[in-house]
Coordinates of N, CA and C in Angstrom, one line a residue:
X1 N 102.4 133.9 70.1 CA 103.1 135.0 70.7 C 102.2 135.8 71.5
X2 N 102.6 135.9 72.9 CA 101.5 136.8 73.4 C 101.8 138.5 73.2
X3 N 101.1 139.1 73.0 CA 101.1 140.9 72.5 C 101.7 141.5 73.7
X4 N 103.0 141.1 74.1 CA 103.2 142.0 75.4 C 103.6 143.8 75.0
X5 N 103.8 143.8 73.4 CA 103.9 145.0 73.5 C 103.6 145.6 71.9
X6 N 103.4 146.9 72.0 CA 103.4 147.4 70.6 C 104.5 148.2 69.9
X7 N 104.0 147.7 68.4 CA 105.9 147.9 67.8 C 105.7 149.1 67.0
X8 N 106.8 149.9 66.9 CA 106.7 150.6 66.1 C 106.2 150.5 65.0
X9 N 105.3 151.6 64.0 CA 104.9 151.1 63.1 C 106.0 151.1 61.7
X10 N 106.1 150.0 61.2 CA 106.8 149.6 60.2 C 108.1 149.1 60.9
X11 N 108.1 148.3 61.6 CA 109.0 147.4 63.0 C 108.5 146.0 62.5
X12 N 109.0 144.9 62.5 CA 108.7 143.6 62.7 C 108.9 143.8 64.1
X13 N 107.5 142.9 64.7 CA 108.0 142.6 66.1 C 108.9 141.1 66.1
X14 N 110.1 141.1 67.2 CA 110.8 139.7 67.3 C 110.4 139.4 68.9
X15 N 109.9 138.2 69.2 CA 110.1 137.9 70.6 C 110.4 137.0 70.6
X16 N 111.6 136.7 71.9 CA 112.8 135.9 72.3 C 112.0 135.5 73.7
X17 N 111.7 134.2 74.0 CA 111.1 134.1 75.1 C 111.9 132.7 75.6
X18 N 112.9 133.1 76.8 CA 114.0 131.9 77.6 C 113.9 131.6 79.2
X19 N 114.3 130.5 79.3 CA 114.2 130.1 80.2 C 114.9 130.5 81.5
X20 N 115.0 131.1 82.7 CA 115.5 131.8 83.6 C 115.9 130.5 84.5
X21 N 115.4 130.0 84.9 CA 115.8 128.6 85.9 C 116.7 128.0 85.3
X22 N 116.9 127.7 84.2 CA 118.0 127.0 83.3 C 118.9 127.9 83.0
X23 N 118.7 129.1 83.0 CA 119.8 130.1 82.4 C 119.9 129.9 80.9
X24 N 119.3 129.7 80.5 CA 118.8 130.5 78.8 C 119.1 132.0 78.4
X25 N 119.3 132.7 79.4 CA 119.8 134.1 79.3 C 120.9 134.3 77.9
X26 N 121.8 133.7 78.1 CA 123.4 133.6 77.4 C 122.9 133.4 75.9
X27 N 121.5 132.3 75.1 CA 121.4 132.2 74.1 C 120.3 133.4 73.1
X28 N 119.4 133.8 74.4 CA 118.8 135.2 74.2 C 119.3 136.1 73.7
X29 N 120.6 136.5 74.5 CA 121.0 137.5 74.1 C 122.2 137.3 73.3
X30 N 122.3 136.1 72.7 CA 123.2 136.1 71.6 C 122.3 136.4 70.3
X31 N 121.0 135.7 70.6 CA 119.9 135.9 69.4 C 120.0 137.4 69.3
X32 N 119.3 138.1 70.6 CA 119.1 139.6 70.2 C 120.4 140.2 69.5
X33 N 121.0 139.7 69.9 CA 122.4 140.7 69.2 C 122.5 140.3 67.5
X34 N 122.5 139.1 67.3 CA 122.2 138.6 65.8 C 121.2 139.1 65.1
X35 N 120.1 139.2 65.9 CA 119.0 139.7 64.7 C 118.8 141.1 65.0
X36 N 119.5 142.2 65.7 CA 119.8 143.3 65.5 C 120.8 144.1 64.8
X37 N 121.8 143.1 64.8 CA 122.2 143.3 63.4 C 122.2 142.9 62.1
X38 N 121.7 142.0 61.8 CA 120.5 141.8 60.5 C 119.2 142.8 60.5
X39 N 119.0 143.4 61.2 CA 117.8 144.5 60.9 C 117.6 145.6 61.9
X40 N 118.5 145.8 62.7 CA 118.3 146.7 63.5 C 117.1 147.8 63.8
X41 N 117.3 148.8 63.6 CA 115.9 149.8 63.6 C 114.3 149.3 63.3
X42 N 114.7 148.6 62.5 CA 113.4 147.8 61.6 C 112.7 147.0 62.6
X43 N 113.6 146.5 63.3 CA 112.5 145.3 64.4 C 112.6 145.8 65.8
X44 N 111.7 145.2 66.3 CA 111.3 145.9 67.4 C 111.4 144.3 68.7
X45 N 112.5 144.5 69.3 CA 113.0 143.0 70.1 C 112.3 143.1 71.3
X46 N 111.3 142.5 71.7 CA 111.9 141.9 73.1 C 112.2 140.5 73.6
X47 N 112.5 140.5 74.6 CA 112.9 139.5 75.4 C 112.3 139.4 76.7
X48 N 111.8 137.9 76.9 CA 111.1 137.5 77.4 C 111.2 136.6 78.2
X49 N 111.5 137.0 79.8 CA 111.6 135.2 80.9 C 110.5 134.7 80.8
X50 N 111.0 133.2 80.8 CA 110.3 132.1 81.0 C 110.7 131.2 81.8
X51 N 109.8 130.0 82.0 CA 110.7 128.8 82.9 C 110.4 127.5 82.1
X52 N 110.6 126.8 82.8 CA 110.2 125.0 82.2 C 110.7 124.7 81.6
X53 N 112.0 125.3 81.1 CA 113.1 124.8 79.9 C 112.9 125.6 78.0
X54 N 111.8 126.8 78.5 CA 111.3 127.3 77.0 C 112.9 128.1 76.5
X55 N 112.8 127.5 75.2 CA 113.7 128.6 74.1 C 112.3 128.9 73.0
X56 N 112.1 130.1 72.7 CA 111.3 130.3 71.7 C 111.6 131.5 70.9
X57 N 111.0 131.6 69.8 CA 111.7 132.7 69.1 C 110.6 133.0 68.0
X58 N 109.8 134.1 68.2 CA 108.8 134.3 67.1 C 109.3 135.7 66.7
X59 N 108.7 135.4 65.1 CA 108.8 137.0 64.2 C 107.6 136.8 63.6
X60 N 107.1 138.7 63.9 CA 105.7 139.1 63.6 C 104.6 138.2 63.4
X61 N 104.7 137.5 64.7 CA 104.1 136.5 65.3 C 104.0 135.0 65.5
X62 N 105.3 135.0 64.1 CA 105.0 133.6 63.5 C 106.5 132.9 64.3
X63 N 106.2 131.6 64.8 CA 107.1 131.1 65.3 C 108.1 130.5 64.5
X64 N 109.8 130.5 64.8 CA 110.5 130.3 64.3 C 111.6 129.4 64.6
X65 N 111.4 129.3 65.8 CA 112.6 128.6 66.5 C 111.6 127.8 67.7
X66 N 111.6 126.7 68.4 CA 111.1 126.1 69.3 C 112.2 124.9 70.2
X67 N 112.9 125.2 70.8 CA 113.9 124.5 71.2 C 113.2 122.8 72.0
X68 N 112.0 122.9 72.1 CA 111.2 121.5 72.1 C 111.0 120.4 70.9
X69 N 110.4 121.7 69.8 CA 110.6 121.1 68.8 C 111.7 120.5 68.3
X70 N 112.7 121.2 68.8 CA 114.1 120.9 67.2 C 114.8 119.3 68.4
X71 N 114.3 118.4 68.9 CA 114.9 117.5 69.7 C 115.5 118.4 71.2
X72 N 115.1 119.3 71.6 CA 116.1 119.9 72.8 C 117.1 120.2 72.6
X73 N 117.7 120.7 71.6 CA 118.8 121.1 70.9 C 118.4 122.5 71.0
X74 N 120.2 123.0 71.5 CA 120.1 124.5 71.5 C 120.4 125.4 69.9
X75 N 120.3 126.5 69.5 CA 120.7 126.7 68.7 C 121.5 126.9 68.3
X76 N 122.3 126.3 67.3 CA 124.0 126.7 66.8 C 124.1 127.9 66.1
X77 N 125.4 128.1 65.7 CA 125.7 129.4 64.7 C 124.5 129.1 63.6
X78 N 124.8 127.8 62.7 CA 124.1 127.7 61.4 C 122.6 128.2 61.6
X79 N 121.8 127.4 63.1 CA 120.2 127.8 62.9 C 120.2 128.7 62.8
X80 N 121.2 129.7 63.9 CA 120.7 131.1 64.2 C 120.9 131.8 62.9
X81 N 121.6 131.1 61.9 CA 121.8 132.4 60.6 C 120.7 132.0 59.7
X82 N 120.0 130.6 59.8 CA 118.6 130.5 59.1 C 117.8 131.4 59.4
X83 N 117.8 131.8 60.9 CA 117.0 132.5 62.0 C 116.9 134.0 61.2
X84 N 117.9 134.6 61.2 CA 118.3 135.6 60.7 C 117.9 135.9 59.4
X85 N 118.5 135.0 58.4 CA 117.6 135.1 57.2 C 116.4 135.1 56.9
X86 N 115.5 133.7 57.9 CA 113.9 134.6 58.0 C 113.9 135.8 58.0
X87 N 114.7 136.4 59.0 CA 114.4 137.7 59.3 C 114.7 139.0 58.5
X88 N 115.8 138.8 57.3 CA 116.1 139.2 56.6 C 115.1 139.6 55.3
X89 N 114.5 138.3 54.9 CA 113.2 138.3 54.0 C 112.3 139.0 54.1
X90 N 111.3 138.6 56.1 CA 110.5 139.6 56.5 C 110.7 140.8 56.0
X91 N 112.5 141.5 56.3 CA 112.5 143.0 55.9 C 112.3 143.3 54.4
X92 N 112.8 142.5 53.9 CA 112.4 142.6 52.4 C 111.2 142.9 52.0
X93 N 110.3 141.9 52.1 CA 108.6 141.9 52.4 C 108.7 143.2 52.2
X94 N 108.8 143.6 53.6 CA 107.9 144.9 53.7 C 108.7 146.2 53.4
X95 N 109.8 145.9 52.7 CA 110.2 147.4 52.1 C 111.2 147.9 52.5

């Protein structure tokens, strides 16, 4: 994940990084809305254009989603609520 930004302290950072030439926009911002409501205040979102066909999805650094990896498959309801629940634990974690 590159450090484009700094998060509030006690924020999980999430970065959502999509593809703009493909229009990956529509799954971005279904992610951001999902994992803002699983943790709202607590994490600290951005979103990030890309090209070359990237879906990617890291939390506090760690990658979670790679739309290369998973066969080129976008993500469904079910990933995204795995997605989520990572992200739910993170908050746990830390309090």
């Amino acid at each position: 994940m590159k450090d484009v930004f700094m998060s509030i302290k006690g924020t999980i950072p999430v970065e959502i990084i999509y593809c703009v030439p493909w229009s990956y926009h529509g799954e971005a911002v279904w992610m951001t809305a999902e994992f803002f409501a699983e943790g709202g205040s607590r994490l600290a979102i951005t979103v990030t254009p890309g090209d070359k066909g990237v879906l990617k999805v890291y939390v506090d650094g760690e990658k979670i989603y790679d739309k290369s990896e998973e066969d080129d498959k976008h993500p469904d309801l079910y990933r995204v609520k795995e997605m989520r629940s990572f992200i739910k634990n993170k908050i746990a974690i830390m309090g």
